[in-house]
PDB file of C-alpha atoms (C1' of nucleotides) in Angstrom:
ATOM      1  CA  MET U   1     -49.628  35.354  16.237  1.00 98.00           C
ATOM      2  CA  ARG U   2     -52.817  37.301  16.883  1.00 98.00           C
ATOM      3  CA  ILE U   3     -56.338  35.837  16.764  1.00 98.00           C
ATOM      4  CA  ALA U   4     -59.401  38.083  16.996  1.00 99.00           C
ATOM      5  CA  THR U   5     -63.174  37.764  17.065  1.00 98.00           C
ATOM      6  CA  TRP U   6     -65.686  40.441  16.131  1.00 98.00           C
ATOM      7  CA  ASN U   7     -69.445  40.475  15.742  1.00 98.00           C
ATOM      8  CA  VAL U   8     -69.585  43.038  12.926  1.00 98.00           C
ATOM      9  CA  ASN U   9     -73.368  43.302  12.473  1.00 97.00           C
ATOM     10  CA  SER U  10     -73.266  43.177   8.645  1.00 96.00           C
ATOM     11  CA  ILE U  11     -69.944  42.712   6.842  1.00 97.00           C
ATOM     12  CA  ARG U  12     -71.113  44.684   3.828  1.00 97.00           C
ATOM     13  CA  THR U  13     -71.987  47.748   5.896  1.00 97.00           C
ATOM     14  CA  ARG U  14     -68.845  47.343   8.009  1.00 98.00           C
ATOM     15  CA  ALA U  15     -66.281  46.366   5.331  1.00 98.00           C
ATOM     16  CA  ASP U  16     -64.425  49.712   5.310  1.00 98.00           C
ATOM     17  CA  ARG U  17     -64.167  49.663   9.082  1.00 98.00           C
ATOM     18  CA  VAL U  18     -63.004  46.046   9.208  1.00 98.00           C
ATOM     19  CA  VAL U  19     -60.383  46.659   6.512  1.00 98.00           C
ATOM     20  CA  ALA U  20     -59.076  49.747   8.333  1.00 98.00           C
ATOM     21  CA  TRP U  21     -59.010  47.850  11.614  1.00 98.00           C
ATOM     22  CA  LEU U  22     -57.112  44.912  10.082  1.00 98.00           C
ATOM     23  CA  GLN U  23     -54.569  47.278   8.573  1.00 98.00           C
ATOM     24  CA  ARG U  24     -53.675  48.756  11.951  1.00 97.00           C
ATOM     25  CA  SER U  25     -54.141  45.809  14.306  1.00 97.00           C
ATOM     26  CA  ASP U  26     -51.748  43.198  12.881  1.00 96.00           C
ATOM     27  CA  VAL U  27     -54.233  40.356  13.296  1.00 98.00           C
ATOM     28  CA  ASP U  28     -53.463  37.037  11.614  1.00 98.00           C
ATOM     29  CA  VAL U  29     -56.837  35.343  12.066  1.00 98.00           C
ATOM     30  CA  LEU U  30     -60.159  37.195  12.386  1.00 98.00           C
ATOM     31  CA  ALA U  31     -63.410  35.398  13.156  1.00 98.00           C
ATOM     32  CA  LEU U  32     -66.520  37.355  12.208  1.00 98.00           C
ATOM     33  CA  GLN U  33     -70.115  36.925  13.321  1.00 97.00           C
ATOM     34  CA  GLU U  34     -73.426  38.363  12.125  1.00 95.00           C
ATOM     35  CA  THR U  35     -72.128  38.879   8.602  1.00 95.00           C
ATOM     36  CA  LYS U  36     -75.778  39.201   7.517  1.00 93.00           C
ATOM     37  CA  CYS U  37     -75.272  38.203   3.906  1.00 92.00           C
ATOM     38  CA  ARG U  38     -75.346  35.218   1.612  1.00 91.00           C
ATOM     39  CA  ASP U  39     -72.063  33.601   0.553  1.00 92.00           C
ATOM     40  CA  ASP U  40     -72.283  35.214  -2.890  1.00 94.00           C
ATOM     41  CA  GLN U  41     -72.635  38.671  -1.276  1.00 95.00           C
ATOM     42  CA  PHE U  42     -69.564  38.456   0.970  1.00 96.00           C
ATOM     43  CA  PRO U  43     -67.027  41.188   0.020  1.00 98.00           C
ATOM     44  CA  GLU U  44     -64.244  38.635  -0.224  1.00 98.00           C
ATOM     45  CA  SER U  45     -61.903  40.679  -2.421  1.00 98.00           C
ATOM     46  CA  ARG U  46     -61.636  43.410   0.210  1.00 98.00           C
ATOM     47  CA  PHE U  47     -59.794  40.893   2.386  1.00 98.00           C
ATOM     48  CA  THR U  48     -57.969  38.798  -0.205  1.00 98.00           C
ATOM     49  CA  ASP U  49     -56.469  42.117  -1.351  1.00 98.00           C
ATOM     50  CA  LEU U  50     -54.909  42.345   2.125  1.00 98.00           C
ATOM     51  CA  GLY U  51     -53.525  38.813   1.950  1.00 98.00           C
ATOM     52  CA  TYR U  52     -56.245  36.995   3.881  1.00 98.00           C
ATOM     53  CA  GLN U  53     -57.912  33.780   2.853  1.00 98.00           C
ATOM     54  CA  VAL U  54     -61.672  33.783   3.424  1.00 98.00           C
ATOM     55  CA  ALA U  55     -64.266  31.213   4.470  1.00 97.00           C
ATOM     56  CA  HIS U  56     -67.893  32.131   5.055  1.00 95.00           C
ATOM     57  CA  VAL U  57     -71.178  30.438   5.847  1.00 92.00           C
ATOM     58  CA  GLY U  58     -73.940  32.911   5.325  1.00 88.00           C
ATOM     59  CA  HIS U  59     -77.608  33.601   5.628  1.00 75.00           C
ATOM     60  CA  SER U  60     -79.789  35.925   3.635  1.00 66.00           C
ATOM     61  CA  GLN U  61     -80.644  38.269   6.488  1.00 70.00           C
ATOM     62  CA  TRP U  62     -78.854  37.680   9.782  1.00 76.00           C
ATOM     63  CA  ASN U  63     -76.204  35.697  11.587  1.00 84.00           C
ATOM     64  CA  GLY U  64     -73.591  34.207   9.287  1.00 92.00           C
ATOM     65  CA  VAL U  65     -69.983  33.623  10.370  1.00 95.00           C
ATOM     66  CA  ALA U  66     -66.639  33.925   8.619  1.00 97.00           C
ATOM     67  CA  LEU U  67     -62.951  33.246   9.121  1.00 98.00           C
ATOM     68  CA  LEU U  68     -60.195  35.414   7.641  1.00 98.00           C
ATOM     69  CA  SER U  69     -56.623  34.150   7.865  1.00 98.00           C
ATOM     70  CA  ARG U  70     -53.257  35.205   6.488  1.00 98.00           C
ATOM     71  CA  VAL U  71     -51.501  32.196   8.065  1.00 98.00           C
ATOM     72  CA  GLY U  72     -53.337  29.419   6.232  1.00 98.00           C
ATOM     73  CA  LEU U  73     -56.930  28.261   6.231  1.00 98.00           C
ATOM     74  CA  GLU U  74     -57.158  24.492   6.008  1.00 98.00           C
ATOM     75  CA  ASP U  75     -59.816  21.843   6.556  1.00 98.00           C
ATOM     76  CA  VAL U  76     -62.696  24.310   6.571  1.00 95.00           C
ATOM     77  CA  GLU U  77     -65.756  22.766   8.192  1.00 92.00           C
ATOM     78  CA  VAL U  78     -69.307  23.959   8.815  1.00 90.00           C
ATOM     79  CA  GLY U  79     -71.012  22.716  11.948  1.00 86.00           C
ATOM     80  CA  PHE U  80     -69.924  20.261  14.573  1.00 82.00           C
ATOM     81  CA  PRO U  81     -68.730  16.835  13.450  1.00 76.00           C
ATOM     82  CA  GLY U  82     -70.985  14.117  14.785  1.00 73.00           C
ATOM     83  CA  GLN U  83     -73.647  16.654  15.747  1.00 73.00           C
ATOM     84  CA  PRO U  84     -75.927  16.915  12.722  1.00 68.00           C
ATOM     85  CA  GLY U  85     -78.273  19.849  12.758  1.00 63.00           C
ATOM     86  CA  PHE U  86     -76.061  22.078  14.861  1.00 65.00           C
ATOM     87  CA  GLY U  87     -73.939  24.682  13.198  1.00 54.00           C
ATOM     88  CA  SER U  88     -74.998  23.785   9.691  1.00 50.00           C
ATOM     89  CA  PRO U  89     -77.741  25.853   8.085  1.00 45.00           C
ATOM     90  CA  GLU U  90     -80.432  23.760   9.815  1.00 47.00           C
ATOM     91  CA  PRO U  91     -82.377  25.177  11.596  1.00 45.00           C
ATOM     92  CA  ALA U  92     -81.680  28.005   9.228  1.00 44.00           C
ATOM     93  CA  VAL U  93     -82.091  31.066  11.402  1.00 43.00           C
ATOM     94  CA  GLU U  94     -79.792  30.325  14.311  1.00 49.00           C
ATOM     95  CA  ALA U  95     -77.036  27.777  13.923  1.00 55.00           C
ATOM     96  CA  ARG U  96     -73.657  29.030  12.925  1.00 86.00           C
ATOM     97  CA  ALA U  97     -70.254  27.455  13.453  1.00 92.00           C
ATOM     98  CA  LEU U  98     -67.297  27.551  11.076  1.00 94.00           C
ATOM     99  CA  GLY U  99     -63.964  25.861  11.811  1.00 95.00           C
ATOM    100  CA  ALA U 100     -60.585  25.893  10.094  1.00 98.00           C
ATOM    101  CA  THR U 101     -56.967  25.193  10.933  1.00 98.00           C
ATOM    102  CA  CYS U 102     -54.719  28.252  10.801  1.00 98.00           C
ATOM    103  CA  ALA U 103     -50.992  27.779  11.475  1.00 98.00           C
ATOM    104  CA  GLY U 104     -51.675  24.697  13.557  1.00 98.00           C
ATOM    105  CA  VAL U 105     -54.515  26.234  15.571  1.00 98.00           C
ATOM    106  CA  ARG U 106     -58.060  24.962  15.097  1.00 98.00           C
ATOM    107  CA  VAL U 107     -60.175  28.133  15.187  1.00 98.00           C
ATOM    108  CA  TRP U 108     -63.968  28.035  15.435  1.00 98.00           C
ATOM    109  CA  SER U 109     -65.991  31.142  14.644  1.00 97.00           C
ATOM    110  CA  LEU U 110     -69.178  30.718  16.669  1.00 96.00           C
ATOM    111  CA  TYR U 111     -72.473  32.544  16.797  1.00 94.00           C
ATOM    112  CA  VAL U 112     -74.287  30.995  19.730  1.00 94.00           C
ATOM    113  CA  PRO U 113     -78.068  31.208  19.261  1.00 91.00           C
ATOM    114  CA  ASN U 114     -79.494  34.290  20.960  1.00 92.00           C
ATOM    115  CA  GLY U 115     -82.344  32.514  22.731  1.00 92.00           C
ATOM    116  CA  ARG U 116     -84.725  35.482  22.421  1.00 92.00           C
ATOM    117  CA  THR U 117     -86.675  34.912  25.686  1.00 94.00           C
ATOM    118  CA  LEU U 118     -86.696  32.280  28.437  1.00 96.00           C
ATOM    119  CA  THR U 119     -89.984  30.861  27.141  1.00 94.00           C
ATOM    120  CA  ASP U 120     -89.183  30.913  23.419  1.00 91.00           C
ATOM    121  CA  PRO U 121     -88.346  27.613  21.665  1.00 88.00           C
ATOM    122  CA  HIS U 122     -85.112  29.311  20.584  1.00 88.00           C
ATOM    123  CA  TYR U 123     -83.995  29.318  24.229  1.00 93.00           C
ATOM    124  CA  GLU U 124     -84.172  25.520  24.471  1.00 92.00           C
ATOM    125  CA  TYR U 125     -82.464  25.341  21.104  1.00 89.00           C
ATOM    126  CA  LYS U 126     -79.675  27.559  22.444  1.00 92.00           C
ATOM    127  CA  LEU U 127     -79.080  25.136  25.318  1.00 94.00           C
ATOM    128  CA  ARG U 128     -79.063  22.121  22.984  1.00 91.00           C
ATOM    129  CA  TRP U 129     -76.680  23.911  20.630  1.00 91.00           C
ATOM    130  CA  LEU U 130     -74.273  24.586  23.512  1.00 94.00           C
ATOM    131  CA  GLU U 131     -74.516  20.939  24.581  1.00 94.00           C
ATOM    132  CA  ALA U 132     -73.645  19.860  21.032  1.00 92.00           C
ATOM    133  CA  LEU U 133     -70.655  22.208  21.085  1.00 94.00           C
ATOM    134  CA  ARG U 134     -69.519  20.828  24.457  1.00 96.00           C
ATOM    135  CA  THR U 135     -69.784  17.250  23.212  1.00 95.00           C
ATOM    136  CA  ALA U 136     -67.836  17.989  20.049  1.00 94.00           C
ATOM    137  CA  ALA U 137     -65.194  20.160  21.712  1.00 97.00           C
ATOM    138  CA  GLY U 138     -64.741  17.695  24.559  1.00 97.00           C
ATOM    139  CA  GLY U 139     -64.203  14.974  21.982  1.00 96.00           C
ATOM    140  CA  TRP U 140     -61.413  16.916  20.298  1.00 97.00           C
ATOM    141  CA  LEU U 141     -59.447  17.024  23.552  1.00 98.00           C
ATOM    142  CA  ALA U 142     -60.210  13.391  24.336  1.00 98.00           C
ATOM    143  CA  ALA U 143     -58.704  12.484  20.970  1.00 98.00           C
ATOM    144  CA  ASP U 144     -55.701  14.790  21.388  1.00 98.00           C
ATOM    145  CA  ALA U 145     -55.039  16.419  24.764  1.00 98.00           C
ATOM    146  CA  GLY U 146     -52.410  18.627  23.137  1.00 98.00           C
ATOM    147  CA  ALA U 147     -54.703  20.041  20.467  1.00 98.00           C
ATOM    148  CA  GLN U 148     -54.584  23.803  19.992  1.00 98.00           C
ATOM    149  CA  VAL U 149     -58.226  24.845  19.755  1.00 98.00           C
ATOM    150  CA  ALA U 150     -59.762  28.320  20.002  1.00 98.00           C
ATOM    151  CA  LEU U 151     -63.544  28.610  20.417  1.00 98.00           C
ATOM    152  CA  VAL U 152     -64.211  32.244  19.591  1.00 98.00           C
ATOM    153  CA  GLY U 153     -67.214  34.375  18.948  1.00 98.00           C
ATOM    154  CA  ASP U 154     -70.445  35.819  20.249  1.00 98.00           C
ATOM    155  CA  TRP U 155     -71.608  33.470  22.973  1.00 98.00           C
ATOM    156  CA  ASN U 156     -74.743  35.424  23.896  1.00 97.00           C
ATOM    157  CA  ILE U 157     -74.050  34.541  27.536  1.00 98.00           C
ATOM    158  CA  ALA U 158     -72.848  36.775  30.370  1.00 98.00           C
ATOM    159  CA  PRO U 159     -71.228  34.147  32.628  1.00 98.00           C
ATOM    160  CA  GLN U 160     -70.911  36.377  35.733  1.00 98.00           C
ATOM    161  CA  ASP U 161     -73.063  39.064  37.314  1.00 98.00           C
ATOM    162  CA  ASP U 162     -70.254  41.570  36.697  1.00 97.00           C
ATOM    163  CA  ASP U 163     -70.533  40.860  32.978  1.00 98.00           C
ATOM    164  CA  VAL U 164     -73.632  43.081  32.755  1.00 98.00           C
ATOM    165  CA  TRP U 165     -73.925  46.645  33.990  1.00 97.00           C
ATOM    166  CA  ASP U 166     -76.857  45.898  36.281  1.00 96.00           C
ATOM    167  CA  VAL U 167     -77.872  42.310  36.828  1.00 96.00           C
ATOM    168  CA  ARG U 168     -81.239  43.449  38.194  1.00 95.00           C
ATOM    169  CA  VAL U 169     -82.180  44.736  34.738  1.00 95.00           C
ATOM    170  CA  PHE U 170     -81.659  41.223  33.353  1.00 96.00           C
ATOM    171  CA  ALA U 171     -83.790  39.328  35.839  1.00 94.00           C
ATOM    172  CA  HIS U 172     -85.920  36.856  33.889  1.00 93.00           C
ATOM    173  CA  SER U 173     -83.918  37.549  30.722  1.00 96.00           C
ATOM    174  CA  THR U 174     -81.706  35.396  28.559  1.00 97.00           C
ATOM    175  CA  HIS U 175     -77.885  35.687  28.646  1.00 98.00           C
ATOM    176  CA  VAL U 176     -77.702  35.534  32.459  1.00 98.00           C
ATOM    177  CA  SER U 177     -79.945  32.563  33.263  1.00 98.00           C
ATOM    178  CA  GLU U 178     -78.465  29.714  35.268  1.00 98.00           C
ATOM    179  CA  PRO U 179     -78.925  27.072  32.530  1.00 98.00           C
ATOM    180  CA  GLU U 180     -77.036  29.252  30.053  1.00 98.00           C
ATOM    181  CA  ARG U 181     -74.275  29.908  32.552  1.00 98.00           C
ATOM    182  CA  ALA U 182     -74.110  26.191  33.369  1.00 98.00           C
ATOM    183  CA  ALA U 183     -73.763  25.406  29.662  1.00 98.00           C
ATOM    184  CA  PHE U 184     -70.879  27.880  29.429  1.00 98.00           C
ATOM    185  CA  ARG U 185     -69.214  26.415  32.544  1.00 98.00           C
ATOM    186  CA  ALA U 186     -69.561  22.918  31.090  1.00 98.00           C
ATOM    187  CA  ILE U 187     -67.421  23.946  28.143  1.00 98.00           C
ATOM    188  CA  VAL U 188     -64.869  25.508  30.493  1.00 98.00           C
ATOM    189  CA  ASP U 189     -64.937  22.285  32.535  1.00 98.00           C
ATOM    190  CA  ALA U 190     -64.339  20.307  29.330  1.00 98.00           C
ATOM    191  CA  GLY U 191     -60.936  22.021  29.179  1.00 98.00           C
ATOM    192  CA  TYR U 192     -61.511  25.382  27.507  1.00 98.00           C
ATOM    193  CA  ALA U 193     -60.397  28.424  29.484  1.00 98.00           C
ATOM    194  CA  ASP U 194     -61.464  32.042  29.009  1.00 98.00           C
ATOM    195  CA  VAL U 195     -58.064  33.377  27.980  1.00 98.00           C
ATOM    196  CA  VAL U 196     -59.172  37.019  27.747  1.00 98.00           C
ATOM    197  CA  ARG U 197     -60.564  37.700  31.224  1.00 98.00           C
ATOM    198  CA  PRO U 198     -57.205  37.375  33.062  1.00 98.00           C
ATOM    199  CA  HIS U 199     -55.884  40.211  30.893  1.00 98.00           C
ATOM    200  CA  THR U 200     -59.069  42.314  31.046  1.00 98.00           C
ATOM    201  CA  PRO U 201     -60.424  42.029  34.594  1.00 98.00           C
ATOM    202  CA  GLY U 202     -63.863  43.491  35.390  1.00 93.00           C
ATOM    203  CA  PRO U 203     -66.201  44.763  36.616  1.00 97.00           C
ATOM    204  CA  GLY U 204     -67.303  47.232  33.971  1.00 97.00           C
ATOM    205  CA  VAL U 205     -65.411  45.529  31.136  1.00 98.00           C
ATOM    206  CA  TYR U 206     -67.737  44.704  28.252  1.00 98.00           C
ATOM    207  CA  THR U 207     -67.671  43.622  24.608  1.00 98.00           C
ATOM    208  CA  TYR U 208     -71.196  44.691  23.577  1.00 98.00           C
ATOM    209  CA  TRP U 209     -73.317  47.769  24.072  1.00 98.00           C
ATOM    210  CA  ASP U 210     -76.886  48.010  22.776  1.00 98.00           C
ATOM    211  CA  TYR U 211     -77.407  50.694  20.132  1.00 97.00           C
ATOM    212  CA  THR U 212     -80.414  52.036  22.058  1.00 96.00           C
ATOM    213  CA  GLN U 213     -80.627  54.027  25.281  1.00 96.00           C
ATOM    214  CA  LEU U 214     -77.137  55.545  24.889  1.00 96.00           C
ATOM    215  CA  ARG U 215     -75.754  52.345  26.370  1.00 97.00           C
ATOM    216  CA  PHE U 216     -72.182  52.902  25.170  1.00 98.00           C
ATOM    217  CA  ALA U 217     -72.021  56.501  26.365  1.00 97.00           C
ATOM    218  CA  ARG U 218     -73.415  55.387  29.711  1.00 97.00           C
ATOM    219  CA  ARG U 219     -70.879  52.539  29.850  1.00 97.00           C
ATOM    220  CA  GLU U 220     -73.750  50.077  30.144  1.00 98.00           C
ATOM    221  CA  GLY U 221     -72.673  46.961  28.274  1.00 98.00           C
ATOM    222  CA  MET U 222     -72.314  43.209  28.435  1.00 98.00           C
ATOM    223  CA  ARG U 223     -69.348  40.844  28.235  1.00 98.00           C
ATOM    224  CA  ILE U 224     -70.657  38.188  25.869  1.00 98.00           C
ATOM    225  CA  ASP U 225     -67.841  37.735  23.324  1.00 98.00           C
ATOM    226  CA  PHE U 226     -65.181  35.260  24.386  1.00 98.00           C
ATOM    227  CA  VAL U 227     -62.091  33.377  23.320  1.00 99.00           C
ATOM    228  CA  LEU U 228     -61.976  29.972  25.001  1.00 98.00           C
ATOM    229  CA  GLY U 229     -58.718  28.085  24.552  1.00 99.00           C
ATOM    230  CA  SER U 230     -57.716  24.462  24.961  1.00 99.00           C
ATOM    231  CA  PRO U 231     -54.830  23.887  27.424  1.00 98.00           C
ATOM    232  CA  ALA U 232     -52.173  23.917  24.694  1.00 98.00           C
ATOM    233  CA  LEU U 233     -53.649  27.098  23.199  1.00 98.00           C
ATOM    234  CA  ALA U 234     -54.096  28.821  26.549  1.00 98.00           C
ATOM    235  CA  ALA U 235     -50.445  28.118  27.390  1.00 98.00           C
ATOM    236  CA  ARG U 236     -49.401  30.293  24.432  1.00 99.00           C
ATOM    237  CA  VAL U 237     -51.466  33.369  25.345  1.00 99.00           C
ATOM    238  CA  THR U 238     -49.301  36.344  26.286  1.00 98.00           C
ATOM    239  CA  ASN U 239     -51.887  39.119  26.174  1.00 98.00           C
ATOM    240  CA  ALA U 240     -55.494  39.927  25.315  1.00 98.00           C
ATOM    241  CA  LEU U 241     -57.540  43.060  24.798  1.00 98.00           C
ATOM    242  CA  ILE U 242     -61.023  44.342  24.022  1.00 98.00           C
ATOM    243  CA  ASP U 243     -60.770  47.161  21.465  1.00 98.00           C
ATOM    244  CA  ARG U 244     -63.582  49.371  22.759  1.00 97.00           C
ATOM    245  CA  GLN U 245     -62.307  52.261  20.610  1.00 98.00           C
ATOM    246  CA  GLU U 246     -63.886  50.423  17.686  1.00 98.00           C
ATOM    247  CA  ARG U 247     -67.340  50.798  19.274  1.00 98.00           C
ATOM    248  CA  LYS U 248     -67.066  54.595  19.024  1.00 98.00           C
ATOM    249  CA  GLY U 249     -68.447  56.894  16.373  1.00 96.00           C
ATOM    250  CA  LYS U 250     -70.859  56.646  13.494  1.00 94.00           C
ATOM    251  CA  GLY U 251     -70.955  53.331  11.702  1.00 96.00           C
ATOM    252  CA  ALA U 252     -69.710  51.187  14.585  1.00 98.00           C
ATOM    253  CA  SER U 253     -70.857  47.642  15.211  1.00 98.00           C
ATOM    254  CA  ASP U 254     -72.595  47.154  18.544  1.00 98.00           C
ATOM    255  CA  HIS U 255     -69.758  44.745  19.475  1.00 98.00           C
ATOM    256  CA  ALA U 256     -66.042  45.496  19.954  1.00 98.00           C
ATOM    257  CA  PRO U 257     -63.265  43.251  18.611  1.00 98.00           C
ATOM    258  CA  VAL U 258     -61.576  40.902  21.091  1.00 98.00           C
ATOM    259  CA  VAL U 259     -57.921  40.077  20.426  1.00 98.00           C
ATOM    260  CA  VAL U 260     -55.535  37.482  21.871  1.00 98.00           C
ATOM    261  CA  GLU U 261     -51.784  37.361  21.327  1.00 98.00           C
ATOM    262  CA  LEU U 262     -49.940  34.039  21.216  1.00 98.00           C
ATOM    263  CA  ARG U 263     -46.242  33.407  21.606  1.00 98.00           C
ATOM    264  CA  ASP U 264     -44.584  31.615  18.713  1.00 94.00           C
TER     265      ASP U 264
ATOM    266  C1'  DA S   1     -92.563  59.657  26.366  1.00 64.37           C
ATOM    267  C1'  DT S   2     -95.938  52.441  26.015  1.00 64.37           C
ATOM    268  C1'  DG S   3     -90.377  54.400  23.408  1.00 64.37           C
ATOM    269  C1'  DG S   4     -85.170  53.655  21.957  1.00 64.37           C
ATOM    270  C1'  DT S   5     -81.166  51.994  17.303  1.00 64.37           C
ATOM    271  C1'  DA S   6     -79.333  49.442  13.568  1.00 64.37           C
ATOM    272  C1'  DG S   7     -79.481  46.187   9.571  1.00 64.37           C
ATOM    273  C1'  DA S   8     -81.666  43.196   5.971  1.00 64.37           C
ATOM    274  C1'  DC S   9     -84.989  43.938   2.620  1.00 64.37           C
ATOM    275  C1'  DA S  10     -89.115  45.885   1.066  1.00 64.37           C
ATOM    276  C1'  DA S  11     -93.706  44.217   5.330  1.00 64.37           C
ATOM    277  C1'  DT S  12     -91.664  43.023   9.381  1.00 64.37           C
ATOM    278  C1'  DC S  13     -88.143  40.395  11.717  1.00 64.37           C
ATOM    279  C1'  DT S  14     -83.977  40.065  14.424  1.00 64.37           C
ATOM    280  C1'  DA S  15     -80.768  41.502  17.724  1.00 64.37           C
TER     281       DA S  15
END
DNA sequence: ATGGTAGACAATCTA
């Protein structure tokens, strides 16, 4: 079984590329972020034609997350249970979390709030959102230590200095601040391991490259897209990759897909 | 060089 996550930066603009990628990558579950469309605008038939079931929680202009699965898509849920206001469309511009069970694995497509700047109210909201996620995700393991849970998506956090091309450039910026990194570590400490990094060691290994400043050509990126797995999920991981080929050429998203392979 | 690029939507906002 293969699970992937990809911030596509508009599913309508990227549909041809996503379809082509699905057809050659043998992925069973694909979590999408930044779909940038309302639910009624999602090009669902492009994916149902390929045998995938589709769930989407959208927004008129930005963010929006989806789950595509060809191995079942059950108990679809928006937001974090017991954490009202986080993950559901309130506050409207930032919160996105969509969960579903696919072949026994609870997969959450997450778009962690960007934060904008260290002094913006959205930064504090980002930290609260991550705390709500930690509380919810910790609760799932407290209820069932053997649960197979994958927390996947765009985390908008670079947990280590090596996860950006030059940490000096990011001084006083979001994504690398200690509170954000602590929030990420708290979720790891709650039992969710980064299952991709062991298979894709850095430095210089990224999942995102800004469109400006020739960042991709200069190999100046950030590792901010992650798959965190519960113990039972992590035990099944046999391989992982970041498909940086998909960042190349005209019409690419600014993020690359991240893929994990699970043993049966 | 006070910028750069991309996307939504139609004047700016977001990333």
